[in-house]
Amino acid sequence: MNEVIFLVEDSAEGGYEARALGNSIFTEGETLEELKQNIREAVRCHFEEDSTPSIIRLHYIKEEMISL
């Protein structure tokens, strides 16, 4: 596996949360920089050293409601 893809969303409690597609990895952070560091750490912990993906792709999801 060359890359792992994360969906990033605003957390209901504040900050951000991310979950990997196709892998059971979930993490969160108060800021985007903290989230990115937590994602790197979670990926390193999830995969064996010789099978760690070289690319982490983040897809940001933003849901917004507006009134008419």
XYZ file of N, CA and C in Angstrom:
204
model
N 0.852 -1.180 0.000
C 0.000 0.000 0.000
C 0.893 1.236 0.000
N 0.658 2.127 -0.953
C 1.477 3.309 -1.088
C 0.906 4.529 -0.379
N -0.428 4.557 -0.189
C -1.031 5.703 0.480
C -2.226 5.275 1.324
N -2.528 6.116 2.297
C -3.722 5.927 3.116
C -4.509 7.237 3.050
N -5.836 7.119 2.948
C -6.698 8.287 2.785
C -7.524 8.483 4.053
N -7.548 9.721 4.544
C -8.329 10.076 5.721
C -9.418 11.061 5.344
N -10.599 10.884 5.924
C -11.662 11.870 5.847
C -11.560 12.732 7.097
N -11.488 14.026 6.917
C -11.324 14.979 8.021
C -12.590 15.810 8.132
N -13.141 15.883 9.347
C -14.362 16.645 9.597
C -14.212 17.475 10.860
N -15.029 18.522 10.968
C -15.123 19.257 12.225
C -15.731 18.323 13.271
N -15.203 18.373 14.479
C -15.743 17.574 15.569
C -16.878 18.323 16.249
N -17.889 17.618 16.693
C -19.015 18.243 17.393
C -18.556 18.899 18.699
N -17.493 18.373 19.295
C -16.970 18.904 20.552
C -15.958 20.019 20.335
N -15.682 20.359 19.085
C -14.644 21.335 18.761
C -13.415 20.618 18.240
N -12.628 21.288 17.462
C -11.454 20.672 16.868
C -11.835 19.859 15.634
N -11.036 18.828 15.366
C -11.210 18.032 14.155
C -11.079 16.548 14.483
N -11.685 15.719 13.629
C -11.526 14.272 13.737
C -11.261 13.707 12.349
N -10.521 12.615 12.312
C -10.155 12.002 11.039
C -10.279 10.494 11.148
N -10.778 9.877 10.068
C -10.856 8.418 10.023
C -10.345 7.954 8.676
N -9.617 6.851 8.698
C -9.019 6.312 7.482
C -10.035 5.481 6.716
N -9.947 5.541 5.413
C -10.770 4.690 4.552
C -10.046 3.364 4.365
N -10.738 2.269 4.632
C -10.159 0.947 4.432
C -9.258 0.458 5.545
N -9.067 1.262 6.577
C -8.257 0.871 7.739
C -8.971 1.343 8.992
N -8.773 0.643 10.072
C -9.437 1.029 11.320
C -8.551 1.994 12.108
N -8.414 3.205 11.571
C -7.619 4.248 12.214
C -8.524 5.459 12.419
N -8.568 5.954 13.641
C -9.344 7.150 13.978
C -8.516 7.991 14.937
N -8.497 9.289 14.714
C -7.798 10.180 15.627
C -8.450 11.552 15.587
N -8.043 12.424 16.501
C -8.605 13.767 16.566
C -7.549 14.744 17.046
N -7.850 16.042 16.888
C -6.934 17.077 17.339
C -7.672 18.399 17.477
N -7.166 19.247 18.335
C -7.779 20.558 18.563
C -7.535 21.504 17.398
N -6.372 21.414 16.775
C -6.026 22.244 15.623
C -5.686 21.338 14.448
N -5.621 21.915 13.251
C -5.249 21.110 12.085
C -3.814 20.593 12.206
N -2.916 21.399 12.744
C -1.531 20.944 12.909
C -1.448 19.780 13.893
N -2.183 19.867 15.001
C -2.212 18.774 15.972
C -2.836 17.529 15.343
N -3.889 17.715 14.569
C -4.530 16.584 13.902
C -3.555 15.896 12.951
N -2.828 16.661 12.157
C -1.869 16.082 11.215
C -0.793 15.271 11.950
N -0.300 15.813 13.057
C 0.703 15.080 13.839
C 0.105 13.799 14.412
N -1.136 13.864 14.904
C -1.798 12.671 15.444
C -2.057 11.639 14.355
N -2.376 12.089 13.142
C -2.566 11.160 12.020
C -1.263 10.445 11.709
N -0.164 11.194 11.625
C 1.144 10.565 11.361
C 1.454 9.504 12.413
N 1.251 9.848 13.671
C 1.532 8.917 14.769
C 0.625 7.685 14.697
N -0.661 7.893 14.392
C -1.602 6.772 14.301
C -1.235 5.832 13.153
N -0.805 6.395 12.038
C -0.403 5.561 10.896
C 0.840 4.758 11.242
N 1.813 5.386 11.883
C 3.032 4.661 12.293
C 2.704 3.516 13.247
N 1.742 3.730 14.139
C 1.365 2.693 15.106
C 0.559 1.572 14.454
N -0.219 1.897 13.434
C -1.119 0.924 12.815
C -0.392 -0.053 11.892
N 0.609 0.419 11.174
C 1.297 -0.403 10.181
C 2.651 -0.875 10.694
N 3.070 -2.021 10.187
C 4.434 -2.494 10.444
C 5.397 -1.535 9.735
N 6.620 -1.445 10.230
C 7.590 -0.496 9.691
C 7.847 -0.699 8.198
N 7.867 -1.945 7.741
C 8.156 -2.208 6.328
C 6.934 -2.059 5.420
N 5.742 -1.815 5.985
C 4.545 -1.661 5.152
C 3.831 -0.318 5.376
N 4.523 0.624 6.001
C 3.938 1.944 6.248
C 3.770 2.688 4.927
N 2.586 3.232 4.660
C 2.373 3.997 3.427
C 3.299 5.214 3.377
N 3.713 5.578 2.177
C 4.594 6.737 2.028
C 3.809 8.036 1.879
N 2.502 7.940 1.587
C 1.672 9.125 1.393
C 0.435 9.034 2.279
N 0.123 10.139 2.933
C -1.135 10.264 3.678
C -1.937 11.359 2.986
N -3.101 10.999 2.485
C -3.956 11.957 1.766
C -5.129 12.338 2.672
N -5.385 13.640 2.790
C -6.466 14.140 3.625
C -7.568 14.714 2.744
N -8.785 14.272 2.965
C -9.964 14.823 2.288
C -10.792 15.550 3.345
N -10.897 16.853 3.206
C -11.633 17.661 4.162
C -13.105 17.702 3.769
N -13.965 17.427 4.740
C -15.410 17.457 4.532
C -15.964 18.598 5.365
N -16.672 19.487 4.730
C -17.262 20.620 5.437
C -18.743 20.647 5.109
N -19.568 20.485 6.118
C -21.004 20.548 5.933
C -21.486 21.879 6.469
N -22.307 22.552 5.666
C -22.790 23.864 6.063
C -24.255 23.989 5.698
N -25.022 24.601 6.585
C -26.441 24.837 6.321
C -26.657 26.335 6.255
N -27.482 26.741 5.305
C -27.841 28.151 5.196
C -29.363 28.252 5.129
N -29.877 29.374 5.577
C -31.333 29.541 5.519
C -31.715 30.196 4.208
N -32.936 29.975 3.820
C -33.443 30.528 2.569
C -34.173 31.826 2.815
